[in-house]
PDB file of C-alpha atoms in Angstrom:
ATOM      1  CA  HIS C   1      25.836  13.338 -20.093  1.00  0.00           C
ATOM      2  CA  THR C   2      22.624  13.345 -18.139  1.00  0.00           C
ATOM      3  CA  SER C   3      19.291  12.647 -19.691  1.00  0.00           C
ATOM      4  CA  PHE C   4      15.781  12.689 -18.310  1.00  0.00           C
ATOM      5  CA  LYS C   5      12.705  10.778 -19.383  1.00  0.00           C
ATOM      6  CA  PRO C   6       9.156  10.802 -18.050  1.00  0.00           C
ATOM      7  CA  LYS C   7       8.182   8.075 -15.611  1.00  0.00           C
ATOM      8  CA  GLY C   8       4.561   7.857 -16.797  1.00  0.00           C
ATOM      9  CA  ILE C   9       1.479   8.203 -14.607  1.00  0.00           C
ATOM     10  CA  GLY C  10       1.908   9.577 -11.111  1.00  0.00           C
ATOM     11  CA  VAL C  11      -0.370  10.244  -8.195  1.00  0.00           C
ATOM     12  CA  VAL C  12      -0.043  13.382  -6.060  1.00  0.00           C
ATOM     13  CA  ILE C  13      -1.701  13.040  -2.671  1.00  0.00           C
ATOM     14  CA  SER C  14      -1.840  16.216  -0.610  1.00  0.00           C
ATOM     15  CA  PRO C  15      -2.736  17.038   2.982  1.00  0.00           C
ATOM     16  CA  TRP C  16      -5.398  19.359   4.340  1.00  0.00           C
ATOM     17  CA  ASN C  17      -3.109  21.781   6.179  1.00  0.00           C
ATOM     18  CA  PHE C  18      -1.388  23.259   3.078  1.00  0.00           C
ATOM     19  CA  PRO C  19      -3.962  22.592   0.423  1.00  0.00           C
ATOM     20  CA  LEU C  20      -2.447  24.809  -2.253  1.00  0.00           C
ATOM     21  CA  ALA C  21       1.332  25.053  -1.916  1.00  0.00           C
ATOM     22  CA  ILE C  22       2.143  21.365  -1.349  1.00  0.00           C
ATOM     23  CA  PRO C  23       0.089  19.915  -4.203  1.00  0.00           C
ATOM     24  CA  CYS C  24       1.064  22.749  -6.553  1.00  0.00           C
ATOM     25  CA  GLY C  25       4.737  21.806  -6.181  1.00  0.00           C
ATOM     26  CA  GLY C  26       4.173  18.100  -6.696  1.00  0.00           C
ATOM     27  CA  ILE C  27       1.905  18.589  -9.639  1.00  0.00           C
ATOM     28  CA  ALA C  28       4.052  21.194 -11.381  1.00  0.00           C
ATOM     29  CA  GLY C  29       7.221  19.146 -10.852  1.00  0.00           C
ATOM     30  CA  ALA C  30       5.636  15.965 -12.221  1.00  0.00           C
ATOM     31  CA  LEU C  31       4.167  17.814 -15.233  1.00  0.00           C
ATOM     32  CA  CYS C  32       7.476  19.534 -15.962  1.00  0.00           C
ATOM     33  CA  GLY C  33       9.035  16.086 -16.060  1.00  0.00           C
ATOM     34  CA  GLY C  34       6.655  15.138 -18.842  1.00  0.00           C
ATOM     35  CA  ASN C  35       4.393  12.922 -16.711  1.00  0.00           C
ATOM     36  CA  GLN C  36       0.663  12.464 -16.442  1.00  0.00           C
ATOM     37  CA  VAL C  37      -0.727  13.280 -12.990  1.00  0.00           C
ATOM     38  CA  LEU C  38      -3.698  12.096 -10.982  1.00  0.00           C
ATOM     39  CA  PHE C  39      -4.327  14.532  -8.144  1.00  0.00           C
ATOM     40  CA  LYS C  40      -6.027  13.377  -4.974  1.00  0.00           C
ATOM     41  CA  PRO C  41      -6.519  16.174  -2.442  1.00  0.00           C
ATOM     42  CA  SER C  42      -7.434  15.704   1.202  1.00  0.00           C
ATOM     43  CA  LYS C  43     -11.166  15.225   1.747  1.00  0.00           C
ATOM     44  CA  HIS C  44     -10.997  18.426   3.815  1.00  0.00           C
ATOM     45  CA  ALA C  45      -9.523  20.461   0.917  1.00  0.00           C
ATOM     46  CA  VAL C  46     -11.447  19.237  -2.137  1.00  0.00           C
ATOM     47  CA  TRP C  47     -12.691  22.688  -3.108  1.00  0.00           C
ATOM     48  CA  VAL C  48      -9.214  24.267  -2.929  1.00  0.00           C
ATOM     49  CA  GLY C  49      -7.783  21.293  -4.812  1.00  0.00           C
ATOM     50  CA  HIS C  50     -10.377  21.679  -7.554  1.00  0.00           C
ATOM     51  CA  GLU C  51      -9.620  25.400  -7.881  1.00  0.00           C
ATOM     52  CA  LEU C  52      -5.904  24.573  -8.189  1.00  0.00           C
ATOM     53  CA  ILE C  53      -6.542  22.011 -10.938  1.00  0.00           C
ATOM     54  CA  ARG C  54      -8.847  24.456 -12.713  1.00  0.00           C
ATOM     55  CA  CYS C  55      -5.971  26.961 -12.815  1.00  0.00           C
ATOM     56  CA  PHE C  56      -3.713  24.393 -14.506  1.00  0.00           C
ATOM     57  CA  TRP C  57      -6.447  23.523 -16.991  1.00  0.00           C
ATOM     58  CA  GLU C  58      -7.123  27.205 -17.745  1.00  0.00           C
ATOM     59  CA  VAL C  59      -3.480  27.813 -18.709  1.00  0.00           C
ATOM     60  CA  GLY C  60      -3.552  24.884 -21.152  1.00  0.00           C
ATOM     61  CA  VAL C  61      -2.667  21.740 -19.251  1.00  0.00           C
ATOM     62  CA  SER C  62      -4.912  19.063 -20.735  1.00  0.00           C
ATOM     63  CA  SER C  63      -7.436  17.362 -18.483  1.00  0.00           C
ATOM     64  CA  LYS C  64      -6.127  14.101 -19.919  1.00  0.00           C
ATOM     65  CA  THR C  65      -2.664  14.964 -18.631  1.00  0.00           C
ATOM     66  CA  LEU C  66      -3.824  16.260 -15.256  1.00  0.00           C
ATOM     67  CA  GLN C  67      -6.850  14.566 -13.718  1.00  0.00           C
ATOM     68  CA  PHE C  68      -8.661  15.409 -10.516  1.00  0.00           C
ATOM     69  CA  ILE C  69      -9.630  12.385  -8.382  1.00  0.00           C
ATOM     70  CA  PRO C  70     -11.321  13.491  -5.159  1.00  0.00           C
ATOM     71  CA  CYS C  71     -12.022   9.891  -4.189  1.00  0.00           C
ATOM     72  CA  GLN C  72     -12.174   8.086  -0.857  1.00  0.00           C
ATOM     73  CA  ALA C  73      -8.834   6.960   0.535  1.00  0.00           C
ATOM     74  CA  LYS C  74      -9.977   3.313   0.329  1.00  0.00           C
ATOM     75  CA  TYR C  75     -10.597   3.583  -3.424  1.00  0.00           C
ATOM     76  CA  LEU C  76      -7.195   5.179  -3.855  1.00  0.00           C
ATOM     77  CA  MET C  77      -5.464   2.465  -1.864  1.00  0.00           C
ATOM     78  CA  ASP C  78      -7.375  -0.467  -3.359  1.00  0.00           C
ATOM     79  CA  MET C  79      -7.804   0.573  -6.931  1.00  0.00           C
ATOM     80  CA  VAL C  80      -5.502   3.374  -8.038  1.00  0.00           C
ATOM     81  CA  LEU C  81      -2.140   2.864  -6.325  1.00  0.00           C
ATOM     82  CA  PRO C  82      -1.877  -0.912  -7.008  1.00  0.00           C
ATOM     83  CA  ASP C  83      -2.554  -0.342 -10.733  1.00  0.00           C
ATOM     84  CA  PRO C  84       0.625  -1.221 -12.653  1.00  0.00           C
ATOM     85  CA  ARG C  85       0.154   1.815 -14.910  1.00  0.00           C
ATOM     86  CA  VAL C  86       0.832   4.079 -11.897  1.00  0.00           C
ATOM     87  CA  LYS C  87       4.594   4.484 -11.704  1.00  0.00           C
ATOM     88  CA  PHE C  88       5.142   7.009  -8.949  1.00  0.00           C
ATOM     89  CA  CYS C  89       3.492   8.777  -6.059  1.00  0.00           C
ATOM     90  CA  ILE C  90       4.236  12.125  -4.398  1.00  0.00           C
ATOM     91  CA  PHE C  91       2.721  11.951  -0.921  1.00  0.00           C
ATOM     92  CA  THR C  92       2.562  14.324   2.033  1.00  0.00           C
ATOM     93  CA  GLY C  93       1.098  12.907   5.199  1.00  0.00           C
ATOM     94  CA  SER C  94       1.696  10.376   7.959  1.00  0.00           C
ATOM     95  CA  THR C  95       4.398   7.785   8.068  1.00  0.00           C
ATOM     96  CA  ALA C  96       1.791   5.061   8.596  1.00  0.00           C
ATOM     97  CA  VAL C  97      -0.020   5.970   5.358  1.00  0.00           C
ATOM     98  CA  ALA C  98       3.277   6.210   3.437  1.00  0.00           C
ATOM     99  CA  LYS C  99       4.090   2.657   4.562  1.00  0.00           C
ATOM    100  CA  LYS C 100       0.641   1.481   3.498  1.00  0.00           C
ATOM    101  CA  ILE C 101       1.076   3.093   0.071  1.00  0.00           C
ATOM    102  CA  GLN C 102       4.438   1.305  -0.320  1.00  0.00           C
ATOM    103  CA  SER C 103       2.860  -2.028   0.739  1.00  0.00           C
ATOM    104  CA  GLN C 104       0.055  -1.633  -1.809  1.00  0.00           C
ATOM    105  CA  ASN C 105       2.555  -1.352  -4.647  1.00  0.00           C
ATOM    106  CA  PRO C 106       6.169  -2.215  -3.710  1.00  0.00           C
ATOM    107  CA  ASN C 107       7.347  -1.209  -7.202  1.00  0.00           C
ATOM    108  CA  LEU C 108       5.937   2.254  -6.920  1.00  0.00           C
ATOM    109  CA  LEU C 109       8.467   5.075  -6.753  1.00  0.00           C
ATOM    110  CA  LEU C 110       7.377   6.881  -3.618  1.00  0.00           C
ATOM    111  CA  SER C 111       8.439  10.367  -2.673  1.00  0.00           C
ATOM    112  CA  ALA C 112       6.976  10.871   0.794  1.00  0.00           C
ATOM    113  CA  GLU C 113       7.149  13.814   3.117  1.00  0.00           C
ATOM    114  CA  THR C 114       5.974  12.409   6.423  1.00  0.00           C
ATOM    115  CA  GLY C 115       5.672  13.701   9.963  1.00  0.00           C
ATOM    116  CA  GLY C 116       8.945  14.208  11.640  1.00  0.00           C
ATOM    117  CA  LYS C 117      10.503  15.479  14.807  1.00  0.00           C
ATOM    118  CA  ASN C 118      11.951  18.898  13.966  1.00  0.00           C
ATOM    119  CA  THR C 119      14.467  20.235  16.441  1.00  0.00           C
ATOM    120  CA  THR C 120      15.504  23.695  17.495  1.00  0.00           C
ATOM    121  CA  ILE C 121      18.906  23.827  19.123  1.00  0.00           C
ATOM    122  CA  VAL C 122      19.680  26.756  21.433  1.00  0.00           C
ATOM    123  CA  THR C 123      23.192  27.455  22.680  1.00  0.00           C
ATOM    124  CA  TRP C 124      24.249  29.561  25.633  1.00  0.00           C
ATOM    125  CA  ASN C 125      25.618  32.190  23.226  1.00  0.00           C
ATOM    126  CA  ALA C 126      22.259  32.634  21.457  1.00  0.00           C
ATOM    127  CA  ASP C 127      20.043  35.681  21.989  1.00  0.00           C
ATOM    128  CA  HIS C 128      17.763  34.076  24.569  1.00  0.00           C
ATOM    129  CA  GLU C 129      14.770  36.331  23.973  1.00  0.00           C
ATOM    130  CA  LEU C 130      14.968  35.792  20.189  1.00  0.00           C
ATOM    131  CA  ALA C 131      15.367  32.044  20.681  1.00  0.00           C
ATOM    132  CA  ILE C 132      12.189  31.889  22.780  1.00  0.00           C
ATOM    133  CA  GLN C 133      10.345  33.968  20.214  1.00  0.00           C
ATOM    134  CA  ASN C 134      11.479  31.691  17.369  1.00  0.00           C
ATOM    135  CA  ILE C 135      10.636  28.519  19.301  1.00  0.00           C
ATOM    136  CA  LEU C 136       7.085  29.776  19.816  1.00  0.00           C
ATOM    137  CA  ILE C 137       6.652  30.810  16.184  1.00  0.00           C
ATOM    138  CA  SER C 138       8.010  27.513  14.899  1.00  0.00           C
ATOM    139  CA  ALA C 139       6.171  25.291  17.349  1.00  0.00           C
ATOM    140  CA  PHE C 140       2.792  26.957  17.517  1.00  0.00           C
ATOM    141  CA  SER C 141       2.144  29.100  14.443  1.00  0.00           C
ATOM    142  CA  HIS C 142      -0.205  27.283  12.074  1.00  0.00           C
ATOM    143  CA  SER C 143      -1.524  25.536  15.185  1.00  0.00           C
ATOM    144  CA  GLY C 144       1.550  23.326  15.105  1.00  0.00           C
ATOM    145  CA  GLN C 145       0.254  21.679  11.932  1.00  0.00           C
ATOM    146  CA  LYS C 146       3.190  22.699   9.746  1.00  0.00           C
ATOM    147  CA  CYS C 147       5.495  19.831   8.821  1.00  0.00           C
ATOM    148  CA  SER C 148       8.497  21.901   9.853  1.00  0.00           C
ATOM    149  CA  ALA C 149       7.076  22.882  13.261  1.00  0.00           C
ATOM    150  CA  THR C 150       9.506  22.601  16.140  1.00  0.00           C
ATOM    151  CA  SER C 151       8.570  19.621  18.285  1.00  0.00           C
ATOM    152  CA  ILE C 152      11.850  19.194  20.187  1.00  0.00           C
ATOM    153  CA  VAL C 153      14.025  21.846  21.812  1.00  0.00           C
ATOM    154  CA  ILE C 154      17.596  20.961  22.647  1.00  0.00           C
ATOM    155  CA  LEU C 155      19.355  23.286  25.025  1.00  0.00           C
ATOM    156  CA  GLU C 156      23.075  23.475  25.634  1.00  0.00           C
ATOM    157  CA  LYS C 157      23.823  22.158  29.138  1.00  0.00           C
ATOM    158  CA  GLU C 158      24.432  25.603  30.683  1.00  0.00           C
ATOM    159  CA  LEU C 159      21.170  26.914  29.241  1.00  0.00           C
ATOM    160  CA  PHE C 160      19.222  23.816  30.314  1.00  0.00           C
ATOM    161  CA  LYS C 161      20.373  24.408  33.882  1.00  0.00           C
ATOM    162  CA  ASN C 162      19.480  28.119  33.694  1.00  0.00           C
ATOM    163  CA  LYS C 163      16.245  28.539  35.669  1.00  0.00           C
ATOM    164  CA  THR C 164      15.633  32.058  34.327  1.00  0.00           C
ATOM    165  CA  PHE C 165      15.683  30.899  30.686  1.00  0.00           C
ATOM    166  CA  LYS C 166      13.378  27.974  31.376  1.00  0.00           C
ATOM    167  CA  ALA C 167      10.985  30.200  33.332  1.00  0.00           C
ATOM    168  CA  LYS C 168      10.854  32.707  30.465  1.00  0.00           C
ATOM    169  CA  LEU C 169      10.211  29.917  27.936  1.00  0.00           C
ATOM    170  CA  LYS C 170       7.494  28.412  30.138  1.00  0.00           C
ATOM    171  CA  ASN C 171       5.825  31.806  30.635  1.00  0.00           C
ATOM    172  CA  ALA C 172       5.934  32.559  26.921  1.00  0.00           C
ATOM    173  CA  VAL C 173       4.270  29.247  26.095  1.00  0.00           C
ATOM    174  CA  GLU C 174       1.635  29.648  28.791  1.00  0.00           C
ATOM    175  CA  SER C 175       0.846  33.182  27.521  1.00  0.00           C
ATOM    176  CA  LEU C 176      -0.423  31.805  24.208  1.00  0.00           C
ATOM    177  CA  MET C 177      -4.165  31.914  23.697  1.00  0.00           C
ATOM    178  CA  VAL C 178      -5.587  28.447  23.187  1.00  0.00           C
ATOM    179  CA  GLY C 179      -9.052  27.645  21.873  1.00  0.00           C
ATOM    180  CA  SER C 180     -11.224  27.142  18.829  1.00  0.00           C
ATOM    181  CA  ALA C 181     -10.223  28.906  15.632  1.00  0.00           C
ATOM    182  CA  TRP C 182     -13.919  29.885  15.348  1.00  0.00           C
ATOM    183  CA  GLN C 183     -13.949  31.698  18.649  1.00  0.00           C
ATOM    184  CA  ALA C 184     -13.203  35.416  18.232  1.00  0.00           C
ATOM    185  CA  GLU C 185     -11.162  37.120  20.909  1.00  0.00           C
TER     186      GLU C 185
END
């Protein structure tokens, strides 16, 4: 006894750090729900965003149904989001911007994935070497720019007091190469 109906016009706002996967999911989901979509990529990912939209258009999605709006954030906030024809927004970015979007149009249905504090919990029974390896991968792969990156490590009391574990974790972190992505090894 469940029924679904389109919401209408929605805006998908995507970040720079995952310029293909994140907007593709929001756009495809909104289109599958029978909605029209305005897609606003990050200013740092306009080319990738355009290529994504071109793929949708090439497989038959109408440019009237899916529109590309690589505009300035101010235009989006002042003109697009407050428009009463815009019914929903799928946003990935900062909490501050999500709150601003909501203040621009309090009636807007907002689905926001914002920065969080992702935690890795390590117990005494864990494989300590594997735990350290996984902490490093989660915290520092993708330069720590992934929304699911570990930013907090919680250690069981016995492990927290274990100087050997903490020394190994510290050494592992300090062994990482830090520098510009443009600088070859």
